[in-house]
Structures are given as structure tokens and as C-alpha cells.
Amino acid sequence: VVYIGNEVVGEYPLSHDGEFSINGGTNVLKIEDGSAYMLYADCPDGWCKRQGKIYISGERITCLPNRVIIMIREGE
């Protein structure tokens, strides 16, 4: 699940590989081989890119400057 601030802006299954532009291109989410990671971010510190791959329910990647949160959630 992709959030910008408190708003859900996208939901992508880990079972389908792809690259997804977020927040007008400030961030790019990559889903590959059942995990997700931040491929690109234009923020000054790049911390979100260094958070690595996530794949377990409850794990998250946060890009504070761009207000982007990627969170793994179990299917419903």
C-alpha cells in the first residue's frame, strides 16, 4: 500500500513485478521477486532507498521529505 501523507494513493501486489512512479515522480517503487523497495527518490538524504527490501506484513519504507510511506499489508 502506498500512502502520501494519510491518503492511500496506490495498492500493488507483491506477486507482480513492476516499477511505479509515486508523487509525480519524486519516488519510484520497485516490486521484484515478492519484495518492494524504493528504486529512486529525489529527497536530499536518500534514507528511503537505504531501507532495503520489504516483504513481511507490517514492514514499511518511509520518505519523510516527500511524505511517502510504503507499507506491506496482508491480502484481504
PDB file as gemmi writes it, atoms N, CA and C in Angstrom:
CRYST1    1.000    1.000    1.000  90.00  90.00  90.00 P 1                      
ATOM      1  N   VAL A   1       0.856  -1.171   0.000  1.00  0.00           N  
ATOM      2  CA  VAL A   1       0.000   0.000   0.000  1.00  0.00           C  
ATOM      3  C   VAL A   1       0.898   1.229   0.000  1.00  0.00           C  
ATOM      4  N   VAL A   2       0.570   2.208  -0.845  1.00  0.00           N  
ATOM      5  CA  VAL A   2       1.341   3.443  -0.942  1.00  0.00           C  
ATOM      6  C   VAL A   2       0.512   4.593  -0.390  1.00  0.00           C  
ATOM      7  N   TYR A   3       1.110   5.322   0.546  1.00  0.00           N  
ATOM      8  CA  TYR A   3       0.467   6.497   1.133  1.00  0.00           C  
ATOM      9  C   TYR A   3       1.279   7.739   0.789  1.00  0.00           C  
ATOM     10  N   ILE A   4       0.575   8.837   0.548  1.00  0.00           N  
ATOM     11  CA  ILE A   4       1.182  10.159   0.552  1.00  0.00           C  
ATOM     12  C   ILE A   4       0.451  10.917   1.646  1.00  0.00           C  
ATOM     13  N   GLY A   5       1.189  11.256   2.692  1.00  0.00           N  
ATOM     14  CA  GLY A   5       0.531  11.787   3.880  1.00  0.00           C  
ATOM     15  C   GLY A   5      -0.335  10.686   4.456  1.00  0.00           C  
ATOM     16  N   ASN A   6      -1.599  10.965   4.691  1.00  0.00           N  
ATOM     17  CA  ASN A   6      -2.532   9.973   5.226  1.00  0.00           C  
ATOM     18  C   ASN A   6      -3.423   9.355   4.156  1.00  0.00           C  
ATOM     19  N   GLU A   7      -3.179   9.681   2.896  1.00  0.00           N  
ATOM     20  CA  GLU A   7      -4.050   9.227   1.807  1.00  0.00           C  
ATOM     21  C   GLU A   7      -3.446   8.044   1.054  1.00  0.00           C  
ATOM     22  N   VAL A   8      -4.237   6.983   0.890  1.00  0.00           N  
ATOM     23  CA  VAL A   8      -3.815   5.841   0.078  1.00  0.00           C  
ATOM     24  C   VAL A   8      -3.873   6.261  -1.389  1.00  0.00           C  
ATOM     25  N   VAL A   9      -2.732   6.134  -2.080  1.00  0.00           N  
ATOM     26  CA  VAL A   9      -2.685   6.531  -3.487  1.00  0.00           C  
ATOM     27  C   VAL A   9      -2.414   5.362  -4.420  1.00  0.00           C  
ATOM     28  N   GLY A  10      -2.159   4.184  -3.860  1.00  0.00           N  
ATOM     29  CA  GLY A  10      -1.930   3.015  -4.698  1.00  0.00           C  
ATOM     30  C   GLY A  10      -1.806   1.753  -3.875  1.00  0.00           C  
ATOM     31  N   GLU A  11      -2.170   0.642  -4.496  1.00  0.00           N  
ATOM     32  CA  GLU A  11      -2.016  -0.678  -3.890  1.00  0.00           C  
ATOM     33  C   GLU A  11      -1.520  -1.609  -4.971  1.00  0.00           C  
ATOM     34  N   TYR A  12      -0.397  -2.281  -4.699  1.00  0.00           N  
ATOM     35  CA  TYR A  12       0.241  -3.134  -5.691  1.00  0.00           C  
ATOM     36  C   TYR A  12       0.575  -4.476  -5.059  1.00  0.00           C  
ATOM     37  N   PRO A  13       0.208  -5.587  -5.699  1.00  0.00           N  
ATOM     38  CA  PRO A  13       0.528  -6.903  -5.137  1.00  0.00           C  
ATOM     39  C   PRO A  13       2.012  -7.228  -5.314  1.00  0.00           C  
ATOM     40  N   LEU A  14       2.598  -7.873  -4.330  1.00  0.00           N  
ATOM     41  CA  LEU A  14       3.997  -8.285  -4.416  1.00  0.00           C  
ATOM     42  C   LEU A  14       4.202  -9.401  -5.430  1.00  0.00           C  
ATOM     43  N   SER A  15       3.120 -10.001  -5.874  1.00  0.00           N  
ATOM     44  CA  SER A  15       3.222 -11.103  -6.834  1.00  0.00           C  
ATOM     45  C   SER A  15       3.419 -10.629  -8.278  1.00  0.00           C  
ATOM     46  N   HIS A  16       3.347  -9.316  -8.523  1.00  0.00           N  
ATOM     47  CA  HIS A  16       3.516  -8.772  -9.872  1.00  0.00           C  
ATOM     48  C   HIS A  16       4.665  -7.770  -9.892  1.00  0.00           C  
ATOM     49  N   ASP A  17       5.738  -8.123 -10.604  1.00  0.00           N  
ATOM     50  CA  ASP A  17       6.888  -7.232 -10.706  1.00  0.00           C  
ATOM     51  C   ASP A  17       6.539  -5.969 -11.475  1.00  0.00           C  
ATOM     52  N   GLY A  18       7.170  -4.855 -11.097  1.00  0.00           N  
ATOM     53  CA  GLY A  18       6.953  -3.605 -11.819  1.00  0.00           C  
ATOM     54  C   GLY A  18       7.612  -2.432 -11.133  1.00  0.00           C  
ATOM     55  N   GLU A  19       7.627  -1.307 -11.849  1.00  0.00           N  
ATOM     56  CA  GLU A  19       8.106  -0.040 -11.304  1.00  0.00           C  
ATOM     57  C   GLU A  19       6.941   0.938 -11.329  1.00  0.00           C  
ATOM     58  N   PHE A  20       6.770   1.668 -10.220  1.00  0.00           N  
ATOM     59  CA  PHE A  20       5.614   2.530 -10.074  1.00  0.00           C  
ATOM     60  C   PHE A  20       6.053   3.927  -9.639  1.00  0.00           C  
ATOM     61  N   SER A  21       5.709   4.911 -10.436  1.00  0.00           N  
ATOM     62  CA  SER A  21       6.009   6.301 -10.129  1.00  0.00           C  
ATOM     63  C   SER A  21       5.053   6.787  -9.043  1.00  0.00           C  
ATOM     64  N   ILE A  22       5.598   7.459  -8.043  1.00  0.00           N  
ATOM     65  CA  ILE A  22       4.808   7.930  -6.903  1.00  0.00           C  
ATOM     66  C   ILE A  22       5.001   9.431  -6.756  1.00  0.00           C  
ATOM     67  N   ASN A  23       3.938  10.117  -6.385  1.00  0.00           N  
ATOM     68  CA  ASN A  23       4.012  11.528  -6.022  1.00  0.00           C  
ATOM     69  C   ASN A  23       4.572  12.379  -7.168  1.00  0.00           C  
ATOM     70  N   GLY A  24       4.064  12.131  -8.358  1.00  0.00           N  
ATOM     71  CA  GLY A  24       4.516  12.903  -9.515  1.00  0.00           C  
ATOM     72  C   GLY A  24       5.939  12.607  -9.938  1.00  0.00           C  
ATOM     73  N   GLY A  25       6.474  11.472  -9.512  1.00  0.00           N  
ATOM     74  CA  GLY A  25       7.814  11.071  -9.910  1.00  0.00           C  
ATOM     75  C   GLY A  25       8.900  11.373  -8.891  1.00  0.00           C  
ATOM     76  N   THR A  26       8.528  11.908  -7.715  1.00  0.00           N  
ATOM     77  CA  THR A  26       9.551  12.156  -6.695  1.00  0.00           C  
ATOM     78  C   THR A  26      10.140  10.860  -6.168  1.00  0.00           C  
ATOM     79  N   ASN A  27       9.370   9.768  -6.264  1.00  0.00           N  
ATOM     80  CA  ASN A  27       9.811   8.456  -5.814  1.00  0.00           C  
ATOM     81  C   ASN A  27       9.394   7.414  -6.837  1.00  0.00           C  
ATOM     82  N   VAL A  28      10.175   6.334  -6.915  1.00  0.00           N  
ATOM     83  CA  VAL A  28       9.814   5.194  -7.755  1.00  0.00           C  
ATOM     84  C   VAL A  28       9.908   3.936  -6.900  1.00  0.00           C  
ATOM     85  N   LEU A  29       8.790   3.232  -6.809  1.00  0.00           N  
ATOM     86  CA  LEU A  29       8.704   1.976  -6.083  1.00  0.00           C  
ATOM     87  C   LEU A  29       8.990   0.844  -7.051  1.00  0.00           C  
ATOM     88  N   LYS A  30       9.825  -0.094  -6.628  1.00  0.00           N  
ATOM     89  CA  LYS A  30      10.117  -1.275  -7.441  1.00  0.00           C  
ATOM     90  C   LYS A  30       9.616  -2.497  -6.693  1.00  0.00           C  
ATOM     91  N   ILE A  31       8.839  -3.330  -7.391  1.00  0.00           N  
ATOM     92  CA  ILE A  31       8.402  -4.614  -6.846  1.00  0.00           C  
ATOM     93  C   ILE A  31       9.043  -5.685  -7.709  1.00  0.00           C  
ATOM     94  N   GLU A  32       9.739  -6.599  -7.020  1.00  0.00           N  
ATOM     95  CA  GLU A  32      10.514  -7.606  -7.738  1.00  0.00           C  
ATOM     96  C   GLU A  32      10.684  -8.840  -6.863  1.00  0.00           C  
ATOM     97  N   ASP A  33      10.351  -9.998  -7.404  1.00  0.00           N  
ATOM     98  CA  ASP A  33      10.548 -11.276  -6.710  1.00  0.00           C  
ATOM     99  C   ASP A  33       9.914 -11.310  -5.318  1.00  0.00           C  
ATOM    100  N   GLY A  34       8.720 -10.735  -5.186  1.00  0.00           N  
ATOM    101  CA  GLY A  34       7.979 -10.812  -3.936  1.00  0.00           C  
ATOM    102  C   GLY A  34       8.389  -9.820  -2.867  1.00  0.00           C  
ATOM    103  N   SER A  35       9.179  -8.815  -3.238  1.00  0.00           N  
ATOM    104  CA  SER A  35       9.551  -7.777  -2.275  1.00  0.00           C  
ATOM    105  C   SER A  35       9.447  -6.403  -2.930  1.00  0.00           C  
ATOM    106  N   ALA A  36       9.458  -5.368  -2.096  1.00  0.00           N  
ATOM    107  CA  ALA A  36       9.327  -3.995  -2.584  1.00  0.00           C  
ATOM    108  C   ALA A  36      10.470  -3.162  -2.021  1.00  0.00           C  
ATOM    109  N   TYR A  37      10.942  -2.209  -2.825  1.00  0.00           N  
ATOM    110  CA  TYR A  37      11.967  -1.278  -2.346  1.00  0.00           C  
ATOM    111  C   TYR A  37      11.876   0.023  -3.118  1.00  0.00           C  
ATOM    112  N   MET A  38      12.486   1.064  -2.563  1.00  0.00           N  
ATOM    113  CA  MET A  38      12.478   2.376  -3.203  1.00  0.00           C  
ATOM    114  C   MET A  38      13.650   2.421  -4.185  1.00  0.00           C  
ATOM    115  N   LEU A  39      13.330   2.423  -5.454  1.00  0.00           N  
ATOM    116  CA  LEU A  39      14.348   2.444  -6.502  1.00  0.00           C  
ATOM    117  C   LEU A  39      14.931   3.839  -6.683  1.00  0.00           C  
ATOM    118  N   TYR A  40      14.069   4.857  -6.577  1.00  0.00           N  
ATOM    119  CA  TYR A  40      14.505   6.236  -6.792  1.00  0.00           C  
ATOM    120  C   TYR A  40      13.774   7.157  -5.826  1.00  0.00           C  
ATOM    121  N   ALA A  41      14.473   8.170  -5.354  1.00  0.00           N  
ATOM    122  CA  ALA A  41      13.854   9.232  -4.559  1.00  0.00           C  
ATOM    123  C   ALA A  41      14.676  10.495  -4.765  1.00  0.00           C  
ATOM    124  N   ASP A  42      13.998  11.614  -4.964  1.00  0.00           N  
ATOM    125  CA  ASP A  42      14.719  12.869  -5.178  1.00  0.00           C  
ATOM    126  C   ASP A  42      14.984  13.629  -3.879  1.00  0.00           C  
ATOM    127  N   CYS A  43      14.709  13.006  -2.736  1.00  0.00           N  
ATOM    128  CA  CYS A  43      14.928  13.661  -1.451  1.00  0.00           C  
ATOM    129  C   CYS A  43      16.432  13.809  -1.182  1.00  0.00           C  
ATOM    130  N   PRO A  44      16.817  14.799  -0.369  1.00  0.00           N  
ATOM    131  CA  PRO A  44      18.234  15.079  -0.166  1.00  0.00           C  
ATOM    132  C   PRO A  44      19.015  13.992   0.583  1.00  0.00           C  
ATOM    133  N   ASP A  45      18.376  13.286   1.512  1.00  0.00           N  
ATOM    134  CA  ASP A  45      19.132  12.304   2.301  1.00  0.00           C  
ATOM    135  C   ASP A  45      19.118  10.894   1.716  1.00  0.00           C  
ATOM    136  N   GLY A  46      18.117  10.536   0.923  1.00  0.00           N  
ATOM    137  CA  GLY A  46      18.044   9.216   0.302  1.00  0.00           C  
ATOM    138  C   GLY A  46      17.866   8.069   1.280  1.00  0.00           C  
ATOM    139  N   TRP A  47      17.445   8.375   2.500  1.00  0.00           N  
ATOM    140  CA  TRP A  47      17.291   7.341   3.522  1.00  0.00           C  
ATOM    141  C   TRP A  47      16.317   6.242   3.081  1.00  0.00           C  
ATOM    142  N   CYS A  48      15.269   6.602   2.392  1.00  0.00           N  
ATOM    143  CA  CYS A  48      14.266   5.606   1.979  1.00  0.00           C  
ATOM    144  C   CYS A  48      14.871   4.557   1.046  1.00  0.00           C  
ATOM    145  N   LYS A  49      15.836   4.944   0.233  1.00  0.00           N  
ATOM    146  CA  LYS A  49      16.486   3.988  -0.665  1.00  0.00           C  
ATOM    147  C   LYS A  49      17.377   3.022   0.116  1.00  0.00           C  
ATOM    148  N   ARG A  50      17.916   3.466   1.229  1.00  0.00           N  
ATOM    149  CA  ARG A  50      18.809   2.619   2.024  1.00  0.00           C  
ATOM    150  C   ARG A  50      18.052   1.709   2.991  1.00  0.00           C  
ATOM    151  N   GLN A  51      16.732   1.832   3.063  1.00  0.00           N  
ATOM    152  CA  GLN A  51      15.950   0.995   3.977  1.00  0.00           C  
ATOM    153  C   GLN A  51      15.840  -0.441   3.475  1.00  0.00           C  
ATOM    154  N   GLY A  52      16.186  -0.683   2.225  1.00  0.00           N  
ATOM    155  CA  GLY A  52      16.223  -2.040   1.696  1.00  0.00           C  
ATOM    156  C   GLY A  52      14.868  -2.573   1.278  1.00  0.00           C  
ATOM    157  N   LYS A  53      14.850  -3.872   1.036  1.00  0.00           N  
ATOM    158  CA  LYS A  53      13.644  -4.547   0.552  1.00  0.00           C  
ATOM    159  C   LYS A  53      12.749  -4.937   1.712  1.00  0.00           C  
ATOM    160  N   ILE A  54      11.439  -4.822   1.479  1.00  0.00           N  
ATOM    161  CA  ILE A  54      10.449  -5.242   2.469  1.00  0.00           C  
ATOM    162  C   ILE A  54       9.514  -6.262   1.835  1.00  0.00           C  
ATOM    163  N   TYR A  55       9.023  -7.203   2.649  1.00  0.00           N  
ATOM    164  CA  TYR A  55       8.128  -8.233   2.128  1.00  0.00           C  
ATOM    165  C   TYR A  55       7.223  -8.845   3.190  1.00  0.00           C  
ATOM    166  N   ILE A  56       7.418  -8.490   4.455  1.00  0.00           N  
ATOM    167  CA  ILE A  56       6.627  -9.053   5.548  1.00  0.00           C  
ATOM    168  C   ILE A  56       5.555  -8.046   5.965  1.00  0.00           C  
ATOM    169  N   SER A  57       4.351  -8.541   6.222  1.00  0.00           N  
ATOM    170  CA  SER A  57       3.247  -7.679   6.640  1.00  0.00           C  
ATOM    171  C   SER A  57       3.666  -6.806   7.822  1.00  0.00           C  
ATOM    172  N   GLY A  58       3.409  -5.508   7.708  1.00  0.00           N  
ATOM    173  CA  GLY A  58       3.749  -4.559   8.749  1.00  0.00           C  
ATOM    174  C   GLY A  58       5.042  -3.797   8.480  1.00  0.00           C  
ATOM    175  N   GLU A  59       5.910  -4.328   7.609  1.00  0.00           N  
ATOM    176  CA  GLU A  59       7.137  -3.600   7.279  1.00  0.00           C  
ATOM    177  C   GLU A  59       6.790  -2.371   6.448  1.00  0.00           C  
ATOM    178  N   ARG A  60       7.654  -1.346   6.553  1.00  0.00           N  
ATOM    179  CA  ARG A  60       7.383  -0.122   5.811  1.00  0.00           C  
ATOM    180  C   ARG A  60       8.672   0.570   5.406  1.00  0.00           C  
ATOM    181  N   ILE A  61       8.552   1.378   4.376  1.00  0.00           N  
ATOM    182  CA  ILE A  61       9.599   2.287   3.921  1.00  0.00           C  
ATOM    183  C   ILE A  61       9.004   3.682   4.016  1.00  0.00           C  
ATOM    184  N   THR A  62       9.769   4.616   4.574  1.00  0.00           N  
ATOM    185  CA  THR A  62       9.272   5.971   4.751  1.00  0.00           C  
ATOM    186  C   THR A  62      10.218   6.975   4.119  1.00  0.00           C  
ATOM    187  N   CYS A  63       9.659   7.878   3.325  1.00  0.00           N  
ATOM    188  CA  CYS A  63      10.400   9.008   2.763  1.00  0.00           C  
ATOM    189  C   CYS A  63       9.770  10.269   3.359  1.00  0.00           C  
ATOM    190  N   LEU A  64      10.341  10.735   4.465  1.00  0.00           N  
ATOM    191  CA  LEU A  64       9.755  11.877   5.168  1.00  0.00           C  
ATOM    192  C   LEU A  64       9.711  13.152   4.330  1.00  0.00           C  
ATOM    193  N   PRO A  65      10.794  13.531   3.628  1.00  0.00           N  
ATOM    194  CA  PRO A  65      10.725  14.784   2.865  1.00  0.00           C  
ATOM    195  C   PRO A  65       9.592  14.805   1.837  1.00  0.00           C  
ATOM    196  N   ASN A  66       9.313  13.635   1.225  1.00  0.00           N  
ATOM    197  CA  ASN A  66       8.262  13.570   0.204  1.00  0.00           C  
ATOM    198  C   ASN A  66       6.931  13.064   0.746  1.00  0.00           C  
ATOM    199  N   ARG A  67       6.869  12.774   2.056  1.00  0.00           N  
ATOM    200  CA  ARG A  67       5.646  12.316   2.731  1.00  0.00           C  
ATOM    201  C   ARG A  67       5.113  11.002   2.158  1.00  0.00           C  
ATOM    202  N   VAL A  68       6.006  10.121   1.701  1.00  0.00           N  
ATOM    203  CA  VAL A  68       5.632   8.846   1.099  1.00  0.00           C  
ATOM    204  C   VAL A  68       5.896   7.717   2.085  1.00  0.00           C  
ATOM    205  N   ILE A  69       4.913   6.836   2.232  1.00  0.00           N  
ATOM    206  CA  ILE A  69       5.064   5.631   3.052  1.00  0.00           C  
ATOM    207  C   ILE A  69       4.636   4.438   2.210  1.00  0.00           C  
ATOM    208  N   ILE A  70       5.494   3.430   2.170  1.00  0.00           N  
ATOM    209  CA  ILE A  70       5.174   2.150   1.528  1.00  0.00           C  
ATOM    210  C   ILE A  70       5.016   1.145   2.649  1.00  0.00           C  
ATOM    211  N   MET A  71       3.878   0.460   2.718  1.00  0.00           N  
ATOM    212  CA  MET A  71       3.647  -0.500   3.801  1.00  0.00           C  
ATOM    213  C   MET A  71       3.140  -1.803   3.237  1.00  0.00           C  
ATOM    214  N   ILE A  72       3.691  -2.905   3.744  1.00  0.00           N  
ATOM    215  CA  ILE A  72       3.226  -4.231   3.350  1.00  0.00           C  
ATOM    216  C   ILE A  72       2.014  -4.576   4.195  1.00  0.00           C  
ATOM    217  N   ARG A  73       0.967  -5.011   3.525  1.00  0.00           N  
ATOM    218  CA  ARG A  73      -0.278  -5.381   4.214  1.00  0.00           C  
ATOM    219  C   ARG A  73      -0.741  -6.726   3.670  1.00  0.00           C  
ATOM    220  N   GLU A  74      -1.191  -7.585   4.537  1.00  0.00           N  
ATOM    221  CA  GLU A  74      -1.731  -8.890   4.128  1.00  0.00           C  
ATOM    222  C   GLU A  74      -2.916  -8.679   3.206  1.00  0.00           C  
ATOM    223  N   GLY A  75      -3.086  -9.589   2.247  1.00  0.00           N  
ATOM    224  CA  GLY A  75      -4.232  -9.537   1.349  1.00  0.00           C  
ATOM    225  C   GLY A  75      -5.521  -9.757   2.102  1.00  0.00           C  
ATOM    226  N   GLU A  76      -6.585  -9.219   1.538  1.00  0.00           N  
ATOM    227  CA  GLU A  76      -7.892  -9.322   2.213  1.00  0.00           C  
ATOM    228  C   GLU A  76      -8.852 -10.112   1.367  1.00  0.00           C  
TER     229      GLU A  76                                                      
END                                                                             
